[in-house]
Short mmCIF file of C-alpha atoms and ligand atoms in Angstrom, two decimals:
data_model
loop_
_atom_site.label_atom_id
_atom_site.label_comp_id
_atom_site.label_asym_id
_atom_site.label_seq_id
_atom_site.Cartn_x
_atom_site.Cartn_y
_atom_site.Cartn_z
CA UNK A 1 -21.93 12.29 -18.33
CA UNK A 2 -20.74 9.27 -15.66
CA UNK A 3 -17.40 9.66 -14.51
CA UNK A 4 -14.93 6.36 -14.74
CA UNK A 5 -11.70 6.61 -12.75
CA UNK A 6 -8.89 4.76 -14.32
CA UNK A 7 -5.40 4.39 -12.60
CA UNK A 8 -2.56 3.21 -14.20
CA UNK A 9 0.54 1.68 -11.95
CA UNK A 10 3.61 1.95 -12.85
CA UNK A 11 4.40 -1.01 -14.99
CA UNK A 12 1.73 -0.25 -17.53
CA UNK A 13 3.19 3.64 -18.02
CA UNK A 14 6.50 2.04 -18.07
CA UNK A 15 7.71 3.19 -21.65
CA UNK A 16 5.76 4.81 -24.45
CA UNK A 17 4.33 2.02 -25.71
CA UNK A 18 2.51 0.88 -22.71
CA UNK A 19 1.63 4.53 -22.21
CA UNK A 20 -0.31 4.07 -25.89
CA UNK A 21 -1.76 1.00 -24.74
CA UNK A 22 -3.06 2.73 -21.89
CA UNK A 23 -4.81 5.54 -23.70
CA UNK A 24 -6.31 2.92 -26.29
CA UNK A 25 -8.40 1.70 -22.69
CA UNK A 26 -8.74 4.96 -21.68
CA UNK A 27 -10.21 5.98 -25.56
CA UNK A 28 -12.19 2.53 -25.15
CA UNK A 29 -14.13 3.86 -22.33
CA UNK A 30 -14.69 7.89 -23.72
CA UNK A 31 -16.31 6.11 -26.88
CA UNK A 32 -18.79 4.43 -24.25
CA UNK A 33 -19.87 8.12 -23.22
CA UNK A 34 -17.66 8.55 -19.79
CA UNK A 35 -15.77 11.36 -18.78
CA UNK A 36 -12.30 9.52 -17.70
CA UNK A 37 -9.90 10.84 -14.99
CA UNK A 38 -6.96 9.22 -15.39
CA UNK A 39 -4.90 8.70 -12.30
CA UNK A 40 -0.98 7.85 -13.31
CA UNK A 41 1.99 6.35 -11.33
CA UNK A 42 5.78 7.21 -12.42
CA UNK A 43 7.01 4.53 -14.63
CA UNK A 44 8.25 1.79 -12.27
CA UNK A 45 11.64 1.65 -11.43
CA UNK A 46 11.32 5.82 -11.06
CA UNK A 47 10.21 6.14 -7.23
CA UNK A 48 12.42 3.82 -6.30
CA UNK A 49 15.68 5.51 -8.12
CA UNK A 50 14.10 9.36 -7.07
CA UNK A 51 14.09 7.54 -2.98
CA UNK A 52 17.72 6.54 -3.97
CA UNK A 53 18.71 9.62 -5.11
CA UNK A 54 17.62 11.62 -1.60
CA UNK A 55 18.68 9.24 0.48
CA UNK A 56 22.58 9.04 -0.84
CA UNK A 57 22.06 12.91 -0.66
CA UNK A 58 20.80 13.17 3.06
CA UNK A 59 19.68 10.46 4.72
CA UNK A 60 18.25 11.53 7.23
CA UNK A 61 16.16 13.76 4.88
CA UNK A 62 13.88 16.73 5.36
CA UNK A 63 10.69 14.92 4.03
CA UNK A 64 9.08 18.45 2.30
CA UNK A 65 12.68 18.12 0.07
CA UNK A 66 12.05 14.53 -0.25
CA UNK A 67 8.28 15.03 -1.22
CA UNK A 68 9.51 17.58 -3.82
CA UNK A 69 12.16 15.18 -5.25
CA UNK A 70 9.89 11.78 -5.17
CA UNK A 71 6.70 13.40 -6.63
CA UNK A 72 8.19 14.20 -10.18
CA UNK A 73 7.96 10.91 -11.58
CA UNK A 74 4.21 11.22 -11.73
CA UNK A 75 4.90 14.78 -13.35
CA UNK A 76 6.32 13.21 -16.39
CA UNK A 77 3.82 10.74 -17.05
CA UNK A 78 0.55 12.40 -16.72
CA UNK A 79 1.67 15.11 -19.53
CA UNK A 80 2.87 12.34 -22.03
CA UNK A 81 -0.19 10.77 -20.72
CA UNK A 82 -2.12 13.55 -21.81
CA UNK A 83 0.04 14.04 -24.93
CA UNK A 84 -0.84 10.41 -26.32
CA UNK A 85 -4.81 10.91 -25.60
CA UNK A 86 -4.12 14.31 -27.48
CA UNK A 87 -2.78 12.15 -30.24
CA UNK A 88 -5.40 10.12 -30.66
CA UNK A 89 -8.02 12.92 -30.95
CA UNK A 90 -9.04 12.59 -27.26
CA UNK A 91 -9.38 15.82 -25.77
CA UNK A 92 -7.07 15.87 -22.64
CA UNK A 93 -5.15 17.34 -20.33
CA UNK A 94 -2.94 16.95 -17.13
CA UNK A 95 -3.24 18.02 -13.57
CA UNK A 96 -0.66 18.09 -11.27
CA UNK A 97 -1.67 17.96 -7.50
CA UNK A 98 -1.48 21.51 -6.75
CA UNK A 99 -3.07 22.50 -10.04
CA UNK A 100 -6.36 20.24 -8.74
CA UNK A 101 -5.85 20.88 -5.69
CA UNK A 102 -5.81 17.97 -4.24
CA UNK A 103 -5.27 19.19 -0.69
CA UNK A 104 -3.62 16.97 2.34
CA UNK A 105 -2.48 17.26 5.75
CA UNK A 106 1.33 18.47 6.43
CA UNK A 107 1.86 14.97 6.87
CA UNK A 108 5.17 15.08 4.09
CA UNK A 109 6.09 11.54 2.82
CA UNK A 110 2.84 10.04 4.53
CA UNK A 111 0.42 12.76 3.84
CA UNK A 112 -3.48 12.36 3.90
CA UNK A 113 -5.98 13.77 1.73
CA UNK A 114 -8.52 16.35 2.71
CA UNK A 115 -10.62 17.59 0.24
CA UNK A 116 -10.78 17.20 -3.51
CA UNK A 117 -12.33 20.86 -4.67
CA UNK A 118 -14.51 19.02 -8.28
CA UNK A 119 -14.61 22.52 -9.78
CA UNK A 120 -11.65 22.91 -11.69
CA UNK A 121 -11.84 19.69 -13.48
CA UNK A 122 -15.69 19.72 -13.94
CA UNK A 123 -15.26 23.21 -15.64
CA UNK A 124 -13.44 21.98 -18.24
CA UNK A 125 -15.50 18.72 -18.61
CA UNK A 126 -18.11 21.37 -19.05
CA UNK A 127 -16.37 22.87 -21.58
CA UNK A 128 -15.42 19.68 -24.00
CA UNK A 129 -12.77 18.32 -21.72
CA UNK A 130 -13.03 14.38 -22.00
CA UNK A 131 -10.16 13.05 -20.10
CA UNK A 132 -8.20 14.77 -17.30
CA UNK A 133 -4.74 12.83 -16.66
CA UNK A 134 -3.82 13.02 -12.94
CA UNK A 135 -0.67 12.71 -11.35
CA UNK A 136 -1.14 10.53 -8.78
CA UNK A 137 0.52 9.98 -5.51
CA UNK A 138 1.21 13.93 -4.78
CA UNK A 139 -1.22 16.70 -3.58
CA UNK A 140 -0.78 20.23 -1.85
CA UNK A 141 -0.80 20.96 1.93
CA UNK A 142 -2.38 23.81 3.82
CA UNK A 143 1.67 25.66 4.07
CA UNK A 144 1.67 25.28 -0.07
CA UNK A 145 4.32 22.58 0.04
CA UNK A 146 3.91 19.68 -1.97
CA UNK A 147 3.16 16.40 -0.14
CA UNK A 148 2.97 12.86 -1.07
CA UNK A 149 0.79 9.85 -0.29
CA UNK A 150 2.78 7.42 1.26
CA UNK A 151 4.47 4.15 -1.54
CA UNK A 152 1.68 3.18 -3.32
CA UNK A 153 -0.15 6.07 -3.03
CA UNK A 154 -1.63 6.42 -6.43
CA UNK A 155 -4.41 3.91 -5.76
CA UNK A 156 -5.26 6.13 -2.61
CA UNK A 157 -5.38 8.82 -5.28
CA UNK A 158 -7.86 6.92 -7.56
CA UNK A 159 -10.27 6.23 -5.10
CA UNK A 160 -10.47 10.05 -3.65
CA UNK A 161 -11.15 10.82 -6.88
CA UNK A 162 -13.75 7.90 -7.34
CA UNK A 163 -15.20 9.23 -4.10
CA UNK A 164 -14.97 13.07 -4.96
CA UNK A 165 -16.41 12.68 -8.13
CA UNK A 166 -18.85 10.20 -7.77
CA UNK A 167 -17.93 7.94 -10.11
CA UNK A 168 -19.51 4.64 -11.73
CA UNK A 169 -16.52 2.39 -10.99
CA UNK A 170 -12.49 2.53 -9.79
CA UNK A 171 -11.02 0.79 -11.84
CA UNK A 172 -6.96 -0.09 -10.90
CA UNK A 173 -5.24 -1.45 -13.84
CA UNK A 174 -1.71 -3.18 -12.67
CA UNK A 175 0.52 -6.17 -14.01
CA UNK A 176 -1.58 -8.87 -12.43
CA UNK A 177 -4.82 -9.30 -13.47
CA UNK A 178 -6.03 -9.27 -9.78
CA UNK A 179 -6.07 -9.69 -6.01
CA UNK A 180 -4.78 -13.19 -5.86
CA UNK A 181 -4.85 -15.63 -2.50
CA UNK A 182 -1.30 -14.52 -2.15
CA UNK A 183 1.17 -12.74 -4.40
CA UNK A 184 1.56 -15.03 -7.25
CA UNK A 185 4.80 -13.81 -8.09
CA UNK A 186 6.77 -16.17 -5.10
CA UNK A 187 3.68 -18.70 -4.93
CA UNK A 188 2.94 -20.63 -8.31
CA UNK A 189 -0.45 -21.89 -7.00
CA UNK A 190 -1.76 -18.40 -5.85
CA UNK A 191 -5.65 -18.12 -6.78
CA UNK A 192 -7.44 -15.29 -8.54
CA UNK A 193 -10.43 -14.26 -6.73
CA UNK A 194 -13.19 -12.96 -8.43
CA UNK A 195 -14.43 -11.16 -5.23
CA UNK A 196 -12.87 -10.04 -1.91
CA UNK A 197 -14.21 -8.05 1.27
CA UNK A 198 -13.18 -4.44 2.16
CA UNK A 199 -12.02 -5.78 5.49
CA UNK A 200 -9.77 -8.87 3.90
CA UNK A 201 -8.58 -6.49 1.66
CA UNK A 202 -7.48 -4.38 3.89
CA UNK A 203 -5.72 -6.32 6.11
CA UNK A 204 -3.97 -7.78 3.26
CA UNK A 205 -2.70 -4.35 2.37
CA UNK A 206 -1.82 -3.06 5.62
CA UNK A 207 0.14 -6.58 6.02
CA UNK A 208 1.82 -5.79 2.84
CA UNK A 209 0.29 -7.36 -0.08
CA UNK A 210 1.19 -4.13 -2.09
CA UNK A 211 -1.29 -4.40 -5.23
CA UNK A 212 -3.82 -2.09 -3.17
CA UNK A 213 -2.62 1.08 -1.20
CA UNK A 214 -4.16 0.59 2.12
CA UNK A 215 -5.61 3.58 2.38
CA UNK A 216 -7.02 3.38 -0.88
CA UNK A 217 -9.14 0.28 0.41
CA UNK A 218 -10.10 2.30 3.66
CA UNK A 219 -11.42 5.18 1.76
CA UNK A 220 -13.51 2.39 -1.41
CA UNK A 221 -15.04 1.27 2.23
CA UNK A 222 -15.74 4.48 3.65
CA UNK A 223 -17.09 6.33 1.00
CA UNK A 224 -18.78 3.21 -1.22
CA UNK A 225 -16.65 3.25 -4.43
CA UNK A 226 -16.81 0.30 -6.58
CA UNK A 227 -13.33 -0.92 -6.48
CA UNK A 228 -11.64 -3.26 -9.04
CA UNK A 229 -8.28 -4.51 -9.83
CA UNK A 230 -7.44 -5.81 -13.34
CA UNK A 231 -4.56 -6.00 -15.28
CA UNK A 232 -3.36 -3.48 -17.90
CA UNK A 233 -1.92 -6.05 -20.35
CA UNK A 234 -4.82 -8.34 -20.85
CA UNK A 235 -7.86 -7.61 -22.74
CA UNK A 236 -10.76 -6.89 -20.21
CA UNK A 237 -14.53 -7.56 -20.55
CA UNK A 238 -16.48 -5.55 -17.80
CA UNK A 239 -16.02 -8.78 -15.61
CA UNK A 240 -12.81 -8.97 -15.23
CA UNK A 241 -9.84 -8.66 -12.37
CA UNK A 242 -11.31 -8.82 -9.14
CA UNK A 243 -14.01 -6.70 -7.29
CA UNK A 244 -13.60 -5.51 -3.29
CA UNK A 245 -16.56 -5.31 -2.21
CA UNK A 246 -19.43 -5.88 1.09
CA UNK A 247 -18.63 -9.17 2.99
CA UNK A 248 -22.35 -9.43 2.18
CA UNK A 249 -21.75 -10.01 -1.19
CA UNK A 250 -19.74 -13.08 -1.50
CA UNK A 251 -21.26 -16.41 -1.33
CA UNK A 252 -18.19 -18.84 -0.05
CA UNK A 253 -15.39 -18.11 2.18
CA UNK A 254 -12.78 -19.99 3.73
CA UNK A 255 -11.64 -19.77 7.01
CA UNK A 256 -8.38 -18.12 5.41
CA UNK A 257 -8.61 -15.98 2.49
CA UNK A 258 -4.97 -14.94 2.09
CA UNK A 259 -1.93 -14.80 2.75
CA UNK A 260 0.53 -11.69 2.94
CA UNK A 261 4.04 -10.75 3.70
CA UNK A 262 5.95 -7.54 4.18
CA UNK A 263 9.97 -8.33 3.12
CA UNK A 264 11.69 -5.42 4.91
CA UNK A 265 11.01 -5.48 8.33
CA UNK A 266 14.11 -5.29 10.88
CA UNK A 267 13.29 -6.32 14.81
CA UNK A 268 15.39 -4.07 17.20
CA UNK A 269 15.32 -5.07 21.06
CA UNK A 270 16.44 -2.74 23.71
CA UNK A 271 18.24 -5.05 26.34
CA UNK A 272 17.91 -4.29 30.21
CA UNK A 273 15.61 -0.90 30.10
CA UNK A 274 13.96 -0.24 33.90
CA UNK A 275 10.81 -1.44 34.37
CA UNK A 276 8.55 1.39 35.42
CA UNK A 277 5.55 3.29 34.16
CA UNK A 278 6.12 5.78 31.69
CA UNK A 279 9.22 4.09 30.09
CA UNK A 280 6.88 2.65 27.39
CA UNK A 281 5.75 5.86 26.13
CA UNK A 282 9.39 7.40 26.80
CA UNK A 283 10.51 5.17 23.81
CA UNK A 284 7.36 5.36 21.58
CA UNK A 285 7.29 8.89 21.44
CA UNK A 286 10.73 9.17 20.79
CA UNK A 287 10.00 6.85 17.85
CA UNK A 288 7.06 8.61 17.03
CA UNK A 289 8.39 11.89 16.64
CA UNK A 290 11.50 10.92 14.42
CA UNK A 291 9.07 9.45 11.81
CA UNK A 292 9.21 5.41 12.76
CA UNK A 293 6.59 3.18 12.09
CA UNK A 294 6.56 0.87 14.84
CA UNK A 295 4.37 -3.03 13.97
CA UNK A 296 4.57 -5.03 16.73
CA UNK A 297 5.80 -4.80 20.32
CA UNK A 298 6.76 -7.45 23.34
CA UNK A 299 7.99 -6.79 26.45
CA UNK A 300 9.27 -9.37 28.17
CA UNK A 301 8.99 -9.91 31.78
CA UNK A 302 10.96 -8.41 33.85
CA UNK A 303 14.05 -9.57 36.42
CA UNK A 304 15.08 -7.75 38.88
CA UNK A 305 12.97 -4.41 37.82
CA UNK A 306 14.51 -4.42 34.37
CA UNK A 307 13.21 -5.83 31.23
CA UNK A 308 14.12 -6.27 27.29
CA UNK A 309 11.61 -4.05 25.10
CA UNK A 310 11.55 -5.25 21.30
CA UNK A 311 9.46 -4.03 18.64
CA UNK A 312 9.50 -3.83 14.53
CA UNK A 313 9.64 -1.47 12.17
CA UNK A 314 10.39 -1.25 8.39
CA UNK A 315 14.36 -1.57 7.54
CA UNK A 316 14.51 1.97 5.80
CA UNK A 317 13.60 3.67 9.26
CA UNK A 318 16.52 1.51 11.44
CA UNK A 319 18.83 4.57 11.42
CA UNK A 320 15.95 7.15 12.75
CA UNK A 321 15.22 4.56 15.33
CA UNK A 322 18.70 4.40 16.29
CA UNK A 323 18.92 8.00 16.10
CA UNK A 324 15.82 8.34 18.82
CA UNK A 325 17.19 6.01 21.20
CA UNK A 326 20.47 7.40 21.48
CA UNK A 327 19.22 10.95 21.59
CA UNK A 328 16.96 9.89 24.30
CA UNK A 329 20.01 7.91 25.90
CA UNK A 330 22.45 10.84 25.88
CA UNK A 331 19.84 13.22 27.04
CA UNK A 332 19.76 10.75 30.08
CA UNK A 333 15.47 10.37 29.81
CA UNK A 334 16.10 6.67 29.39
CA UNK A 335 18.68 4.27 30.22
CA UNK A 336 19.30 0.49 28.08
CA UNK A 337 22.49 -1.83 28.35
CA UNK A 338 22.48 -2.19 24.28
CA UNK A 339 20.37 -1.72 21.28
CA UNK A 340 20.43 -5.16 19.25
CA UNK A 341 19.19 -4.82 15.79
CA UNK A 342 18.03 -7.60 13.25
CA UNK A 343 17.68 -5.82 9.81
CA UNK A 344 17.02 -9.49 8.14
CA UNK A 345 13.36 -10.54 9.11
CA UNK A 346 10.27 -10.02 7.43
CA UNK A 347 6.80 -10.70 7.99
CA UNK A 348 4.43 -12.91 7.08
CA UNK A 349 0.96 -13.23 8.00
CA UNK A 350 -2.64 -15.02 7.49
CA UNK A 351 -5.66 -13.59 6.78
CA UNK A 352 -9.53 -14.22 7.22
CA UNK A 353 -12.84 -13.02 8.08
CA UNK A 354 -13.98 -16.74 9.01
CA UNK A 355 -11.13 -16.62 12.03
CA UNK A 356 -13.91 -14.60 14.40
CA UNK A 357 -15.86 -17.64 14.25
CA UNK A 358 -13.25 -20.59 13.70
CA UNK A 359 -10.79 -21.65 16.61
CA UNK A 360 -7.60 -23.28 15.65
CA UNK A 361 -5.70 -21.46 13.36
CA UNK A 362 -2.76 -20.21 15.38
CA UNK A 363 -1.96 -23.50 15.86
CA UNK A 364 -2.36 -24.42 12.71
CA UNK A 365 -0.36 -21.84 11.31
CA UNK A 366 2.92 -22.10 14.15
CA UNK A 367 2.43 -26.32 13.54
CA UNK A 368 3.20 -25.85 9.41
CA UNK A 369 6.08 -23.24 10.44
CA UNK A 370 7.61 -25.78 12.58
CA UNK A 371 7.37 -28.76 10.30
CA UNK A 372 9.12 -26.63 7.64
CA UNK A 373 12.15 -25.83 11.04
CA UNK A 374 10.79 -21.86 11.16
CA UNK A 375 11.71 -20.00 14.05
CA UNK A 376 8.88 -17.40 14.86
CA UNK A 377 10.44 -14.69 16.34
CA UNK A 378 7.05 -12.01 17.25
CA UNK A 379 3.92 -12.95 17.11
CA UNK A 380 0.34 -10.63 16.73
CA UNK A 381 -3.05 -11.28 16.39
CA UNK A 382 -6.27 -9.69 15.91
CA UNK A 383 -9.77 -10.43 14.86
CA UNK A 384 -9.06 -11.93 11.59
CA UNK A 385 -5.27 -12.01 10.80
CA UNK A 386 -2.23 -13.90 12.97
CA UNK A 387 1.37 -12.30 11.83
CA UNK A 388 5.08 -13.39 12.35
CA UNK A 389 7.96 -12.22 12.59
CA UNK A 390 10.90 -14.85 10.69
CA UNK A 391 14.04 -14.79 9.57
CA UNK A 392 13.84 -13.39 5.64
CA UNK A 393 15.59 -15.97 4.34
CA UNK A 394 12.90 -18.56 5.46
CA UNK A 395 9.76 -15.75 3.95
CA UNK A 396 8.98 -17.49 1.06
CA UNK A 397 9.03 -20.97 2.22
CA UNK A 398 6.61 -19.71 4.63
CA UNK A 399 4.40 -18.24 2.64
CA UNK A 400 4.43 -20.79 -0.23
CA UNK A 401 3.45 -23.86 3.17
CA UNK A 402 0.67 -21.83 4.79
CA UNK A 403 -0.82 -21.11 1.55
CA UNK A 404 -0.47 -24.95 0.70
CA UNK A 405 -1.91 -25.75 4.41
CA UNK A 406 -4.96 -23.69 4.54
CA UNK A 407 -5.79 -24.94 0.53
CA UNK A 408 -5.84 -21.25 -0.74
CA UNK A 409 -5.56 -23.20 -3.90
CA UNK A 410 -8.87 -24.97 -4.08
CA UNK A 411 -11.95 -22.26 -3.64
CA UNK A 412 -14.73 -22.90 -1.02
P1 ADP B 1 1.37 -0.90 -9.61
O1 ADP B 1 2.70 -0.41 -10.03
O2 ADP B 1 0.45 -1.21 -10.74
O3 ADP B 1 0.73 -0.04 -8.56
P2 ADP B 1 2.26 -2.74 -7.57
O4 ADP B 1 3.61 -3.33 -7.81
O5 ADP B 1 2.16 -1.63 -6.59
O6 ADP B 1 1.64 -2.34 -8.97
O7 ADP B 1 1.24 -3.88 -7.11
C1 ADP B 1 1.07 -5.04 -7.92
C2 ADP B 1 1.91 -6.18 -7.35
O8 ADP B 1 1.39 -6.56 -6.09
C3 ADP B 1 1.89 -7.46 -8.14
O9 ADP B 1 2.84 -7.42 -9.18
C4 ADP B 1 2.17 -8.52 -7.10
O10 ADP B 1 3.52 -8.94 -7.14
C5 ADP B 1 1.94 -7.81 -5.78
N1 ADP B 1 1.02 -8.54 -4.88
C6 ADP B 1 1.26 -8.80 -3.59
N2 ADP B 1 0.27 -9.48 -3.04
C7 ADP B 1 -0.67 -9.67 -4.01
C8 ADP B 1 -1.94 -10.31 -4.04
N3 ADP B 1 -2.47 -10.89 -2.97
N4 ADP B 1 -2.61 -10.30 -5.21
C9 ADP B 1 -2.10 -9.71 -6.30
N5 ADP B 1 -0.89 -9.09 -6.33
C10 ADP B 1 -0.18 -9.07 -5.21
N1 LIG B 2 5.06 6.10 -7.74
C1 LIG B 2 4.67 5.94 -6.36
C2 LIG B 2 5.35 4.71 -5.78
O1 LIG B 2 6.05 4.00 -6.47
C3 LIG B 2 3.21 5.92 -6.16
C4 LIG B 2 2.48 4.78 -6.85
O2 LIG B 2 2.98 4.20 -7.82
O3 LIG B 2 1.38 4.45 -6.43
O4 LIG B 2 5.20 4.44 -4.61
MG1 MG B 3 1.07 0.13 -6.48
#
């Protein structure tokens, strides 16, 4: 029988009733004649207060403990997941990572998938099996520990599977019924779109426009898996939410497609560090090793062989970056006047596959900032997106003016 993947985020397992309301869809789609795997989130609000939990405890945490704490949620709601499908007479069961197993890298809090072994679940398909209910988010590396995905990671989850498994569609049920021009939740005139490109996607999500994992669009790319995003609490023809798909396949574009933002960015710059090869990669590894993300970097030149080295990274890794630099400090590898640190920026960015071919947007972009008195504090480009770095409290203004400036609003 075709296999449908159907993920569920956390909003639409939230409480028992939207857990029912789930497994109505999911019974919807078994009476068409698919075999289902459902992926499932925790119920929202639960990753957050399990990330809570282990950081009061330790925060500097051992990230296998942390992966052990932080998968649970999705424990709890693939068996009542399973439970309800039960309950309505649809033959069903749960699988927790290990049980699958999904299998990932050692990679703990950001781990990556592997392989996806098909047996275990086909077997029971096989055997009358119609639904199999999978936690998402967590999987099983090669030591036997438990890993997990990285925030978001359930939608990474539903398109392995997809992929694994071959199936018809991906289909990513959520609370909007989309991918919108921006997130409609801090701009009013956000626009659905019907269609979007891998590669716009993708930038979107790795910019932080969180309703896709961005691995999750890396992998629908990679391995061809019809992706779509719809909401859970609408009623859904086969047409609806929004498709990623082939550039090839969308008629219109504008020059820019979207616009993202990422709220908890901090911007630390260390002041007066010699300038001299090798002092580059003295800091980066340093950060890289201790688990920080770094985004952007500028060095800026140099007076009297010394210079001021600033980069970004989110806010929840500020204390292992200050941990790294003074370790590296007090070991006496590398020598800095002061580390300044500016927890309160975020960033925003546009978006576009039409930039390769259109001039002009930077300047766009930094004019509306300035009419609006934004201060752009970093700024990064590449092939189709332009990010900056601003002050948080200014993040919405300056999402809600580009998206106003570059007429997201209106469609080609
Ligand atoms: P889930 O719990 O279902 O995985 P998420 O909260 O992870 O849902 O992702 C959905 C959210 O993504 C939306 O509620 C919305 O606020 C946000 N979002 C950000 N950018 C966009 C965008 N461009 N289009 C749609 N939603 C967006
Ligand atoms: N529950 C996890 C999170 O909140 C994974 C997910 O929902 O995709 O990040
Ligand atoms: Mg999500």
């Amino acid at each position: 029988m075709p296999v449908l993947v159907m993920k569920f985020g956390g909003t639409s397992v939230a409480n028992l009733d939207r857990i029912r309301r789930a497994a109505k869809r999911v019974g919807v789609e078994v009476a068409k004649g698919y075999d289902v795997i459902v992926i499932v989130s925790a119920m929202s609000g639960k990753t957050n207060e399990l990330v809570g939990w282990v950081n009061e405890t330790s925060p500097l945490f051992d990230a296998r403990e942390y992966d052990a704490v932080v998968s649970s949620g999705e424990n709890v709601t693939a068996g009542l997941m399973a439970l309800t499908l039960q309950e309505m007479d649809v033959p069903a069961r749960s699988w927790q990572g290990w049980q699958v197993p999904l299998k990932t890298n050692s990679s703990h809090s950001q781990a990556r998938i592997e392989e996806i072994p098909t047996d275990n679940i086909n077997q029971k398909f096989g055997e009358g099996m119609r639904v199999a209910v999978v936690a998402g988010f967590q999987g099983i590396s090669p030591e036997g520990r438990i890993t997990t995905l990285g925030r978001g990671g359930s939608d990474t989850t539903a398109v392995a599977f997809a992929a694994a498994f071959d199936a018809e569609r991906c289909d990513i049920y959520t609370d909007v019924d989309g991918v919108y021009t921006t997130d409609p939740r801090i701009c009013e005139t956000a626009r659905k779109l019907d269609r979007i490109a891998f590669e716009e996607m993708l930038e979107l999500a790795s910019l932080g426009a969180k309703v896709l994992q961005t691995r999750s669009v890396e992998l629908a790319m990679r391995y061809k898996v019809k992706l779509r995003v719809l909401s859970s609490f609408e009623e859904q023809s086969d047409e609806a939410g929004t498709l990623v798909c082939d550039e090839e396949d969308i008629m219109e574009n504008n020059v820019v497609n979207g616009v993202a933002y990422s709220r908890d960015e901090a911007k630390l710059t260390l002041l007066s560090v010699a300038d001299r090869p090798g002092i580059a990669a003295t800091i980066f590894t340093a950060l890289s090793d201790n688990g920080v993300n770094v985004d952007m970097i500028v060095q800026n030149i140099s007076e009297d062989g010394r210079t001021d080295m600033t980069f970004s990274c989110p806010t929840d890794q500020v204390g292992r970056a200050e941990q790294a630099l003074a370790d590296i400090k007090g070991a006496g590898t590398l020598n800095f006047a002061e580390l300044d640190v500016d927890a309160g920026v975020a960033k925003v960015s546009v978006v576009g596959i039409g930039m390769r071919s259109h001039t002009g947007v930077a300047a766009k972009m930094f004019q509306v900032l300035s009419q609006e008195g934004i201060n752009i504090k970093i700024i990064t480009t590449s092939e189709i997106k332009i990010s900056v770095l601003v002050d948080r409290k200014y993040m919405e203004l300056a999402v809600q003016a580009l998206h106003e400036a570059f007429e997201l609003d209106k469609a080609a």
